[in-house]
PDB file of C-alpha atoms in Angstrom:
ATOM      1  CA  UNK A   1      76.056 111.299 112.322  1.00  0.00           C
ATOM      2  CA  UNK A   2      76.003 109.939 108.939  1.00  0.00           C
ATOM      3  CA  UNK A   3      72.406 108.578 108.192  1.00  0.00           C
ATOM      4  CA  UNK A   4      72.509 106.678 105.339  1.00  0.00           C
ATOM      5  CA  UNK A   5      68.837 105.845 104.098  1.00  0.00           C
ATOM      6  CA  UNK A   6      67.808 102.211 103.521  1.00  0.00           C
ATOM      7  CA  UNK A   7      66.016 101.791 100.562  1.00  0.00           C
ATOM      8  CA  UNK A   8      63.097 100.608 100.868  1.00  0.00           C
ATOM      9  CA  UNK A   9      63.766 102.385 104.875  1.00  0.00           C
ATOM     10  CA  UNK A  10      61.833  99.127 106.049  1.00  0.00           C
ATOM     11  CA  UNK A  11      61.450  95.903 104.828  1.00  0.00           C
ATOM     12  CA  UNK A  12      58.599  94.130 106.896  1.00  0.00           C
ATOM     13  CA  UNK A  13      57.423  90.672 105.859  1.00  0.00           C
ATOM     14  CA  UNK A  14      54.559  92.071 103.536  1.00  0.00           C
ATOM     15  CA  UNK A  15      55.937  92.415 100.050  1.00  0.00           C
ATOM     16  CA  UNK A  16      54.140  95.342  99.572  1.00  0.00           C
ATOM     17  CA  UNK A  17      54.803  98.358  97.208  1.00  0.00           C
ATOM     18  CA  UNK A  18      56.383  97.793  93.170  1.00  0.00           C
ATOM     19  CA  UNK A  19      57.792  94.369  94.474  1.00  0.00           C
ATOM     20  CA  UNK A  20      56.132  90.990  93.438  1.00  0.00           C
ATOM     21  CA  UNK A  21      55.605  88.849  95.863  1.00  0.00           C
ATOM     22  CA  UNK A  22      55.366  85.332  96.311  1.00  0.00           C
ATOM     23  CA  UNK A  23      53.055  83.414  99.482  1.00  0.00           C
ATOM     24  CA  UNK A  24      53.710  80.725 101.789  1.00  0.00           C
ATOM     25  CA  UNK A  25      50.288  80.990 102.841  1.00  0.00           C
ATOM     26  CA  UNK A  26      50.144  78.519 105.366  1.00  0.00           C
ATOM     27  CA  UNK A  27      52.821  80.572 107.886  1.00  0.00           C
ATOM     28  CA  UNK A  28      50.782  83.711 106.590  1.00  0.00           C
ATOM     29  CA  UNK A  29      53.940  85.011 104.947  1.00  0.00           C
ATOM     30  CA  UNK A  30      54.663  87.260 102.171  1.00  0.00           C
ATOM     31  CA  UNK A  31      58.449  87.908 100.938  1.00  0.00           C
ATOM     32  CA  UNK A  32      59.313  89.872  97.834  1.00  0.00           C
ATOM     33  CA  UNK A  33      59.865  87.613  94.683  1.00  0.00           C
ATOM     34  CA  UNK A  34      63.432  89.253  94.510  1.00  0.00           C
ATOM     35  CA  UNK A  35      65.442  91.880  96.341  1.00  0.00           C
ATOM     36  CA  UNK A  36      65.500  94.891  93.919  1.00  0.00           C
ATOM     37  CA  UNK A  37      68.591  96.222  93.113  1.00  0.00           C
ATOM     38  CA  UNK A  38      69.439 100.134  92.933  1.00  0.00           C
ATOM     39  CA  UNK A  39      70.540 102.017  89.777  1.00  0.00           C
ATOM     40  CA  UNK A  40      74.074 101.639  89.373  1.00  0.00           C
ATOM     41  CA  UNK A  41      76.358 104.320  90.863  1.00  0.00           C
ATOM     42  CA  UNK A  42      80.108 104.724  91.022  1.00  0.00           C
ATOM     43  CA  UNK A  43      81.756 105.640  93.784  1.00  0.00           C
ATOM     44  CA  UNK A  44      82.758 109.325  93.975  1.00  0.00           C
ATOM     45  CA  UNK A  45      86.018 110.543  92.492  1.00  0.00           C
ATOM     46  CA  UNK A  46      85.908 113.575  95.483  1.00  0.00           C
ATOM     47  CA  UNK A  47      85.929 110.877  97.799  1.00  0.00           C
ATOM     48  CA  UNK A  48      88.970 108.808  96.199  1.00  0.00           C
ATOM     49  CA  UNK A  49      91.196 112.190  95.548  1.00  0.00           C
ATOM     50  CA  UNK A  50      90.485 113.158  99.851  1.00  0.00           C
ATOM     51  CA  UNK A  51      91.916 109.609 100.535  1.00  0.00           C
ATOM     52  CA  UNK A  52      94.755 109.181  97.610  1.00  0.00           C
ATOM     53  CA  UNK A  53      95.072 112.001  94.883  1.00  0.00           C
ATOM     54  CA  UNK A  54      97.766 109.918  93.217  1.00  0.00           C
ATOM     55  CA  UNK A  55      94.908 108.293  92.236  1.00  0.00           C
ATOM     56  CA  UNK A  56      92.709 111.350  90.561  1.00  0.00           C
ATOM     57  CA  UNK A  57      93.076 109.531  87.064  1.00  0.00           C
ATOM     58  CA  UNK A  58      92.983 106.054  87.690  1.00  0.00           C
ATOM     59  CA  UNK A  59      89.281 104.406  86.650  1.00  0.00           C
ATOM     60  CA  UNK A  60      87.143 103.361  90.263  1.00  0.00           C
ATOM     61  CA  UNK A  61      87.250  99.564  88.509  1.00  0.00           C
ATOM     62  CA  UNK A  62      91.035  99.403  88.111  1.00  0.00           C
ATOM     63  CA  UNK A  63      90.935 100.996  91.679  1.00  0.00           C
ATOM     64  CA  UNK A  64      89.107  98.150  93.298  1.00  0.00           C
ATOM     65  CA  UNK A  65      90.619  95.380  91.489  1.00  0.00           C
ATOM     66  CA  UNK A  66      94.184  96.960  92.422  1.00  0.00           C
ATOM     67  CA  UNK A  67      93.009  96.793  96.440  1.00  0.00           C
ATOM     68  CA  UNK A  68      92.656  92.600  96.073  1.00  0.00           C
ATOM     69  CA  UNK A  69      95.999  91.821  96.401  1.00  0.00           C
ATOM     70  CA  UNK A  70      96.767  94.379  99.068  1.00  0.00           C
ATOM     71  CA  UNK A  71      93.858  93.588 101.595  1.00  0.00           C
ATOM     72  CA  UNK A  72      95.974  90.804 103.877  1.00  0.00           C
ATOM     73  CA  UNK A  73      98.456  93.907 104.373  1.00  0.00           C
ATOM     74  CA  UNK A  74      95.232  95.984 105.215  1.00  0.00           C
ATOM     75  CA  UNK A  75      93.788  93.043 107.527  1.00  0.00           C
ATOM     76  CA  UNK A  76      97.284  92.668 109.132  1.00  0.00           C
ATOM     77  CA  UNK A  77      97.406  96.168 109.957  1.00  0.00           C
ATOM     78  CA  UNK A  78      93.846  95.978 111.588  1.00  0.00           C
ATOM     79  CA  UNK A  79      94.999  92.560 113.859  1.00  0.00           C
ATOM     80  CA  UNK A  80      98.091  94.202 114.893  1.00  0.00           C
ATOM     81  CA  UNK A  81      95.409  96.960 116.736  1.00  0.00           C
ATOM     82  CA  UNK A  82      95.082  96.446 120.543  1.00  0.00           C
ATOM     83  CA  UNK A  83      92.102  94.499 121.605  1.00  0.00           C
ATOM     84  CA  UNK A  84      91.988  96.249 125.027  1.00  0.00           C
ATOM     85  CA  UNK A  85      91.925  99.600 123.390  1.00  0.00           C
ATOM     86  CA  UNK A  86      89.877  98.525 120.419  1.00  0.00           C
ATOM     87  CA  UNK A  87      86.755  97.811 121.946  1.00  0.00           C
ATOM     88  CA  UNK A  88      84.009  95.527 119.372  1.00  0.00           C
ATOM     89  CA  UNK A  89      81.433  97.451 120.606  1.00  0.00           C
ATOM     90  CA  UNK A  90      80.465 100.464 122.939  1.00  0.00           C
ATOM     91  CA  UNK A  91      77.568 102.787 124.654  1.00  0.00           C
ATOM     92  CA  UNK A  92      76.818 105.352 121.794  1.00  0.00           C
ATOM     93  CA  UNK A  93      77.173 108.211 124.268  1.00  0.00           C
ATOM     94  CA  UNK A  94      80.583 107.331 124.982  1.00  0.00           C
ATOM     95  CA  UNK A  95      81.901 107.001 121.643  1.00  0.00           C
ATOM     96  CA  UNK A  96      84.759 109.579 121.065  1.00  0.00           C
ATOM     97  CA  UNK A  97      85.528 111.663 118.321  1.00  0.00           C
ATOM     98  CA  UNK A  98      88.929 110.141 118.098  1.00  0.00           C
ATOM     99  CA  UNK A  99      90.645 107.008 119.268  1.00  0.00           C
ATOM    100  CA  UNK A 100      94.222 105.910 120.064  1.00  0.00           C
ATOM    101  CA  UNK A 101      94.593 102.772 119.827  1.00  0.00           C
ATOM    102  CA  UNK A 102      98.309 101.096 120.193  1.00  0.00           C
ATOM    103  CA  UNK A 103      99.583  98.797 118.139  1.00  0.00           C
ATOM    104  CA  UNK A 104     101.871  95.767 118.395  1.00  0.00           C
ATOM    105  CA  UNK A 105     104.719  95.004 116.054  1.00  0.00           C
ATOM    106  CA  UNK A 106     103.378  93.109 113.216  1.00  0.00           C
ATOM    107  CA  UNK A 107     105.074  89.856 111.522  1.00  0.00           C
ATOM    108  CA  UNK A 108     104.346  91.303 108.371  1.00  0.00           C
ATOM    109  CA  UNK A 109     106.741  94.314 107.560  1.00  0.00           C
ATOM    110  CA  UNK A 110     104.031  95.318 105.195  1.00  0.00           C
ATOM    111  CA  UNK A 111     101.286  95.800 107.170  1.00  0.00           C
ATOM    112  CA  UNK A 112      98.878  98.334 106.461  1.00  0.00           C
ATOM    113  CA  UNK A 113      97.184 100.340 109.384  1.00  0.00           C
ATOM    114  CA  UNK A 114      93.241 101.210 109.619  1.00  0.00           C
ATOM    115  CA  UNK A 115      92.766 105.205 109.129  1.00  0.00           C
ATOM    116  CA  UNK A 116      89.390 105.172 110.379  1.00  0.00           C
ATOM    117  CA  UNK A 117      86.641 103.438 112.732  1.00  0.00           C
ATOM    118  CA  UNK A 118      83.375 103.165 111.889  1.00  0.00           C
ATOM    119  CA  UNK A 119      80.696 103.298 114.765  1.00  0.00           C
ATOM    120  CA  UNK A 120      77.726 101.339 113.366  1.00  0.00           C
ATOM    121  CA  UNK A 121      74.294 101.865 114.846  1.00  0.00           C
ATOM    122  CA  UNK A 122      71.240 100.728 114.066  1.00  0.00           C
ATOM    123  CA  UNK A 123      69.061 102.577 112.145  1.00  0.00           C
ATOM    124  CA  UNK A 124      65.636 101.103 113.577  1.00  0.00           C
ATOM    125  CA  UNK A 125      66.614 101.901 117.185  1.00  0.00           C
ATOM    126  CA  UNK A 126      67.817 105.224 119.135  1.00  0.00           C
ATOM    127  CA  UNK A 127      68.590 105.950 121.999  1.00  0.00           C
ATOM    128  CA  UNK A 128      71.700 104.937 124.584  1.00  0.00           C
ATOM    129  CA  UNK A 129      72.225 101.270 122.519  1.00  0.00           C
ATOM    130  CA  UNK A 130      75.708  99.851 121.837  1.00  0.00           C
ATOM    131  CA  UNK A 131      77.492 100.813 118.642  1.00  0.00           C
ATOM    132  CA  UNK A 132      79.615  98.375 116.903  1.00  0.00           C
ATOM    133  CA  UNK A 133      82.932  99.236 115.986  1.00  0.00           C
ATOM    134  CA  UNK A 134      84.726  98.720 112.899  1.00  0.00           C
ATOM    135  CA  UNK A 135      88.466  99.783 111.617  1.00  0.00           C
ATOM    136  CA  UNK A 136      88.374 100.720 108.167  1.00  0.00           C
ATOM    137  CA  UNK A 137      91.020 102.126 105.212  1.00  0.00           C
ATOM    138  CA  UNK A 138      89.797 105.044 103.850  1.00  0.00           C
ATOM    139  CA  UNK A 139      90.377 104.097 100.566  1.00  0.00           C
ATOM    140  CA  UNK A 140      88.569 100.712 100.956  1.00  0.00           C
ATOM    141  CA  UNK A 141      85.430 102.859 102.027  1.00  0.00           C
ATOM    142  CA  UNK A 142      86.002 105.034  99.193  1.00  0.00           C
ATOM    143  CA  UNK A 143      86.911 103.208  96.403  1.00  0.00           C
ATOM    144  CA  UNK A 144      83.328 101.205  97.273  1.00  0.00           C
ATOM    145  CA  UNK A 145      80.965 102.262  99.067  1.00  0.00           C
ATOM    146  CA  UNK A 146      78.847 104.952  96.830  1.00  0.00           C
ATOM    147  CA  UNK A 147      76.381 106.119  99.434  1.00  0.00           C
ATOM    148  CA  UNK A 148      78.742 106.993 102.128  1.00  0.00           C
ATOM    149  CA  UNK A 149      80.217 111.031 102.295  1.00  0.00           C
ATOM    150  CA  UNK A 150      83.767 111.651 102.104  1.00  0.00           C
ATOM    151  CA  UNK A 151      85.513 110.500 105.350  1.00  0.00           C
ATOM    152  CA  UNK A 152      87.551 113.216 107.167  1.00  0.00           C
ATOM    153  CA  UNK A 153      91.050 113.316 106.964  1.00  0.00           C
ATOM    154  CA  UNK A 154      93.095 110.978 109.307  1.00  0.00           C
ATOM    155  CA  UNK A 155      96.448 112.239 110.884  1.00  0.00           C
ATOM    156  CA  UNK A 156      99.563 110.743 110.332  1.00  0.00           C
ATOM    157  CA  UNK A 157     100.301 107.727 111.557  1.00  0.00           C
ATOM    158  CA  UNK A 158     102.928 107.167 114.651  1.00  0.00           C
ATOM    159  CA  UNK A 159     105.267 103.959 115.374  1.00  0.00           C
ATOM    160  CA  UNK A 160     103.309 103.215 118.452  1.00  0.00           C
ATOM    161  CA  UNK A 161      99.824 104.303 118.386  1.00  0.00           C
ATOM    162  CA  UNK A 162      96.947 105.253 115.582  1.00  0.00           C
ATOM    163  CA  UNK A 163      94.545 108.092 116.378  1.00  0.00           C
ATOM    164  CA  UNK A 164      91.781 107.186 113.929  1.00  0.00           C
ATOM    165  CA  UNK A 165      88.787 109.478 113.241  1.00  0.00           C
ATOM    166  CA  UNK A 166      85.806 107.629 114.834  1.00  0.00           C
ATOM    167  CA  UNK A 167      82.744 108.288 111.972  1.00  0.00           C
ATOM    168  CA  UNK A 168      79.280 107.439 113.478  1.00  0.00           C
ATOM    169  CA  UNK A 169      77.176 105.602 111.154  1.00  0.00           C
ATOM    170  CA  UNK A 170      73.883 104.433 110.576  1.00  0.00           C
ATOM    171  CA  UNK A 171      72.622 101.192 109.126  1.00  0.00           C
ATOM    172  CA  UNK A 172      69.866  99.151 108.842  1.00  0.00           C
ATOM    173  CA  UNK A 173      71.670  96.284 110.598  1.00  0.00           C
ATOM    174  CA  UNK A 174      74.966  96.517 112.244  1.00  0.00           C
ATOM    175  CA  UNK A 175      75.014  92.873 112.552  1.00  0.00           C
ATOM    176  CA  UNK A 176      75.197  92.625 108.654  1.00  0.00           C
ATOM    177  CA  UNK A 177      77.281  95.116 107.916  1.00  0.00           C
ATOM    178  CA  UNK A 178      79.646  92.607 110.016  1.00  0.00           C
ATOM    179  CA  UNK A 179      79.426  90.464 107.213  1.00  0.00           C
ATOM    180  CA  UNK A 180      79.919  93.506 104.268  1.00  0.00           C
ATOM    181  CA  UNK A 181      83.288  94.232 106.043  1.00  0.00           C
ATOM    182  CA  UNK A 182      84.852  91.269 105.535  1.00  0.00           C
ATOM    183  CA  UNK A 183      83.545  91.366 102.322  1.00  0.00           C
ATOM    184  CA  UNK A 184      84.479  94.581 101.779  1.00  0.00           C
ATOM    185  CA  UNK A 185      88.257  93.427 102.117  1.00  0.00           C
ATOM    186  CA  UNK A 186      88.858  89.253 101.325  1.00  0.00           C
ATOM    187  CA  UNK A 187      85.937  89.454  98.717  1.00  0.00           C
ATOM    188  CA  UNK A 188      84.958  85.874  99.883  1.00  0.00           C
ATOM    189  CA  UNK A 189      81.866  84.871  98.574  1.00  0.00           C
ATOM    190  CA  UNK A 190      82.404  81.394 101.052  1.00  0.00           C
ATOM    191  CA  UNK A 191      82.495  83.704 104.036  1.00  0.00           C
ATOM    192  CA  UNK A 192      79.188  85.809 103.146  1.00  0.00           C
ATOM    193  CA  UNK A 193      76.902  82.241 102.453  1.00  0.00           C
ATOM    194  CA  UNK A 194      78.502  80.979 105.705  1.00  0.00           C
ATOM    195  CA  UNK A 195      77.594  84.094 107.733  1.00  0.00           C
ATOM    196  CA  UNK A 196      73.604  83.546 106.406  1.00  0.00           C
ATOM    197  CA  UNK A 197      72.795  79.562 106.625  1.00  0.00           C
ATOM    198  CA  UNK A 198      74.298  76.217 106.392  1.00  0.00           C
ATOM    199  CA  UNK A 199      74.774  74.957 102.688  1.00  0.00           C
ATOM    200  CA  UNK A 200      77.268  71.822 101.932  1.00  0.00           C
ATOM    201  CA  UNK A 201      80.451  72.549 102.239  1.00  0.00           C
ATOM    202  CA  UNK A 202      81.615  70.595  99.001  1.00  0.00           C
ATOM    203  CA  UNK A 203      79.247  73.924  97.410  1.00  0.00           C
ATOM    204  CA  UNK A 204      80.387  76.672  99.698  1.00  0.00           C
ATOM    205  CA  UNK A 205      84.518  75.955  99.394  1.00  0.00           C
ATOM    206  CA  UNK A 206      86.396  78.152  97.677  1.00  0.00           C
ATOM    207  CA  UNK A 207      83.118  79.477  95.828  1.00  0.00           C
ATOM    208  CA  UNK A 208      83.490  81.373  93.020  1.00  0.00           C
ATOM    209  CA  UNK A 209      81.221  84.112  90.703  1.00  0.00           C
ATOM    210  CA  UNK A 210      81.026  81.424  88.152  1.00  0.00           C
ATOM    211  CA  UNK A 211      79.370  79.045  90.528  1.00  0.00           C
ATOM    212  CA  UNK A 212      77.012  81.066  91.841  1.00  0.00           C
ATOM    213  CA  UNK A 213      75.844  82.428  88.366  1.00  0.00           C
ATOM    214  CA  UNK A 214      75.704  79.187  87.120  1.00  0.00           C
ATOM    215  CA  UNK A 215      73.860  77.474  90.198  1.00  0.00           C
ATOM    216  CA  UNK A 216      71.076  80.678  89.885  1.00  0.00           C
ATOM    217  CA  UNK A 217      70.682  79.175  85.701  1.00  0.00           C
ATOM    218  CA  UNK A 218      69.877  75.791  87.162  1.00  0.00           C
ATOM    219  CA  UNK A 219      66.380  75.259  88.590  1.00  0.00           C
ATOM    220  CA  UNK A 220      67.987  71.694  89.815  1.00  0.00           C
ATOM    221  CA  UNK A 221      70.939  72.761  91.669  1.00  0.00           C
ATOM    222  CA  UNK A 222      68.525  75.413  93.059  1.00  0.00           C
ATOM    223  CA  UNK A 223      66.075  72.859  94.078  1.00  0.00           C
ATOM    224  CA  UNK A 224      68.479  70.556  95.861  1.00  0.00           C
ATOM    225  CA  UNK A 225      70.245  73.308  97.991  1.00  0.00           C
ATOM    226  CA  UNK A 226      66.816  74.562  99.082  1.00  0.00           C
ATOM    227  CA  UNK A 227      65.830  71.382  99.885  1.00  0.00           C
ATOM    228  CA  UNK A 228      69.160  70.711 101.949  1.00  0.00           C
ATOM    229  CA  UNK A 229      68.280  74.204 103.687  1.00  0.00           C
ATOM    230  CA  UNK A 230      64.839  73.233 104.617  1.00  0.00           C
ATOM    231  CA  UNK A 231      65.844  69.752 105.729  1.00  0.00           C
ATOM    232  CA  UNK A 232      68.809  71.337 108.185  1.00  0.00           C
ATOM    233  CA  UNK A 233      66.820  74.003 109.773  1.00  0.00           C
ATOM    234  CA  UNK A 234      64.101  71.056 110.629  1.00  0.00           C
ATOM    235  CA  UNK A 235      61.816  72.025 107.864  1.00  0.00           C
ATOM    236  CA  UNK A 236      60.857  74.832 110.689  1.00  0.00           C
ATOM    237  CA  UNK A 237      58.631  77.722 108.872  1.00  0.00           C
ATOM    238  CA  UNK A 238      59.969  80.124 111.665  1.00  0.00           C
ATOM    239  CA  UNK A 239      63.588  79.192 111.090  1.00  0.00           C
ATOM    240  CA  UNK A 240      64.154  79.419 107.628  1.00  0.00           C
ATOM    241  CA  UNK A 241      62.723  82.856 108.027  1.00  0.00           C
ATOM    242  CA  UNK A 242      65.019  83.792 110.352  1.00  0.00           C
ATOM    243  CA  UNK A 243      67.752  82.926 107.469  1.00  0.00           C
ATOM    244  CA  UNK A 244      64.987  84.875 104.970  1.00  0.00           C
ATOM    245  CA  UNK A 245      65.799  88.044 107.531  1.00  0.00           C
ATOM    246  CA  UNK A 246      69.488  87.730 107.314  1.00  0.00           C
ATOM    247  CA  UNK A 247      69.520  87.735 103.953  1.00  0.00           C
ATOM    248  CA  UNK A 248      67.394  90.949 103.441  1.00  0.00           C
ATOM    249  CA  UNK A 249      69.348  92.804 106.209  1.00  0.00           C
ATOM    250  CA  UNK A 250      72.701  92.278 104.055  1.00  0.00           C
ATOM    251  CA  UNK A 251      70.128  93.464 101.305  1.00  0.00           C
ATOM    252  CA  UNK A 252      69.137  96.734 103.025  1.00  0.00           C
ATOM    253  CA  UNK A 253      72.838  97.738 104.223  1.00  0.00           C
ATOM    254  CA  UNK A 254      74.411  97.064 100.832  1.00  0.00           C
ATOM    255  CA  UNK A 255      71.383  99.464  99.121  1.00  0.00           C
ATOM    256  CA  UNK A 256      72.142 101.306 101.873  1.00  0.00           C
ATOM    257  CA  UNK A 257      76.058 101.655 101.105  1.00  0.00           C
ATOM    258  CA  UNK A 258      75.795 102.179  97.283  1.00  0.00           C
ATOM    259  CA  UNK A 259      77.971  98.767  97.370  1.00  0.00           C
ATOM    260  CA  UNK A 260      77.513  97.532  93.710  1.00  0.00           C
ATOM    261  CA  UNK A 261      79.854  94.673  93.615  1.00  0.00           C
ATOM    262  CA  UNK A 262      78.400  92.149  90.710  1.00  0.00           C
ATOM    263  CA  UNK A 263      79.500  89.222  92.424  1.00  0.00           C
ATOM    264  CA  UNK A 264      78.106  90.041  95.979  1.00  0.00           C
ATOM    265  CA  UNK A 265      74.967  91.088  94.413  1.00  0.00           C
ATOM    266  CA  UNK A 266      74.919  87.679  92.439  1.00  0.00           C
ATOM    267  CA  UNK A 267      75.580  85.801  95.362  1.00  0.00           C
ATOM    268  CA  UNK A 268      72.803  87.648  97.566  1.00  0.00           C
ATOM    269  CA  UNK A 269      70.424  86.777  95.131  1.00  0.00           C
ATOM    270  CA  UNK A 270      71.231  82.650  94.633  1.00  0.00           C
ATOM    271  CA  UNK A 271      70.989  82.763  98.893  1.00  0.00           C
ATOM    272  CA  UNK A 272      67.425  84.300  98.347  1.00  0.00           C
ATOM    273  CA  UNK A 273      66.315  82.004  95.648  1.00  0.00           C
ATOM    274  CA  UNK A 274      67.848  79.534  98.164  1.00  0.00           C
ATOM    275  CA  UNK A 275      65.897  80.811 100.843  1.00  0.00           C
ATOM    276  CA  UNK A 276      62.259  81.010  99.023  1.00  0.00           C
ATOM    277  CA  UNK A 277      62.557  78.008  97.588  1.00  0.00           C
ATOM    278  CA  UNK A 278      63.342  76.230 101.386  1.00  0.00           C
ATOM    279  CA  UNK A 279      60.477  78.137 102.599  1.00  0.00           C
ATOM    280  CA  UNK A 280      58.120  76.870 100.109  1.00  0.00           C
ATOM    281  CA  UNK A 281      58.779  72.801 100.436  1.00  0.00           C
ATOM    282  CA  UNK A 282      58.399  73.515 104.084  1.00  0.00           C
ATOM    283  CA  UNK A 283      55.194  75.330 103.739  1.00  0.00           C
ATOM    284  CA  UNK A 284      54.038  72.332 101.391  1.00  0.00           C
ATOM    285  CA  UNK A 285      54.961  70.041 103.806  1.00  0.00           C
ATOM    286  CA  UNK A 286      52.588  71.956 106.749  1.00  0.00           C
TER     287      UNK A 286
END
């Protein structure tokens, strides 16, 4: 299996170690000030040349932005998988090494078919627990994620059926990583706030990097979105950290990845400043 280290391995509610923290000390809680982010690292150029050596000389940047366009081919290829033989999730002792998996003709003549499924367990667990699985493009994994080895070769791909390489792989939460492979493919920053906690939609629509960096410069917009979270989760201490947990799981897989994306990173970062600042009117208001 490939264990992929969280980093910090554990985040309990404690803020302890080089993080600052900040107190709601009525609900006895403690969260880190901000979610530290990991040295920069690109992606590996091994990895890239495995998956597409036409690509040995082409920059990892130029790579990435050059996948945009093509990921509704990728995600067409992925829908036009069989449900029945695609299972969501499954028993970790009966995931196989490979899995065929037909396919059904696609309305798009350009669709591009998965190479790969990931089998995501949880890190925190062991045992005989349920995987969750994920079909993936190598070169979407690649081009990436800087933390993950070099995925195996995949065979060639038949009219009919895929047999995709099944790669176990473990994460701090499975249920984010859900999120991070969207991501990984529409790059919709809408679709990542959604997946963590109601905002307004007239501020989540179509959202862009400019927005979010802009809303994390201005102490009032920051205010009044914290103050719509704490008002729509009941001004509940235990709910709003709940939506404090979801946002340090997508934290912990993303270290956990080497995903580096500027814009995902700027976005997790407004939903924690989001987050704190919710939890501290409510704790005001205990």
């Amino acid at each position: 299996m490939f264990q992929v280290a969280a980093h910090p391995s554990s985040f309990a509610m404690h803020g302890h170690g080089h993080h600052q923290t900040m107190s709601t000390s009525t609900a006895g809680i403690q969260l880190p000030r901000t979610l530290s982010r990991p040295a920069f690292a690109e992606v590996s150029r091994d990895s890239i040349m495995a998956v597409a050596p036409e690509l040995a000389n082409v920059p990892a940047e130029y790579i990435r932005r050059g996948l945009r366009p093509k990921a509704h081919q990728m995600l067409a290829g992925i829908s036009c998988m069989s449900s029945s033989h695609m299972p969501t999730t499954m028993t970790k002792s009966h995931v196989p090494r490979v899995m065929t998996v037909p396919v059904r003709s696609s309305s798009s003549s350009h669709a591009t078919y998965p190479t790969h499924v990931l089998a995501v367990a949880s890190s925190k667990s062991s045992g005989n627990e349920h995987v969750f699985m994920f079909p993936v493009h190598n070169i979407i994994i690649a081009a990436q994620c800087s933390a993950l080895p070099r995925l195996p070769p995949s065979s060639a791909v038949p009219s009919s059926a895929l047999h995709l390489p099944v790669i176990p792989l473990s994460l701090p939460s499975p249920a984010a990583f859900k999120v991070l492979h969207g991501y990984l493919y529409n790059h919709s920053l809408e679709a990542v706030f959604k997946s963590l906690f109601p905002l307004p939609s007239g501020f989540t629509q179509g959202l862009s990097h400019y927005t979010v960096q802009s809303t994390l410069s201005s102490g009032s917009l920051l205010h009044q979105l914290s103050t719509y979270l704490c008002s729509s989760s009941g001004g509940s201490l235990q709910a709003l950290t709940g939506h404090a947990a979801h946002v340090k799981e997508l934290w912990q897989d993303m270290v956990a990845l080497g995903l580096h994306d500027p814009e995902l990173w700027d976005t997790l970062d407004l939903a924690w400043e989001i987050t704190l600042g919710a939890l501290n009117i409510a704790a005001s208001n205990h």
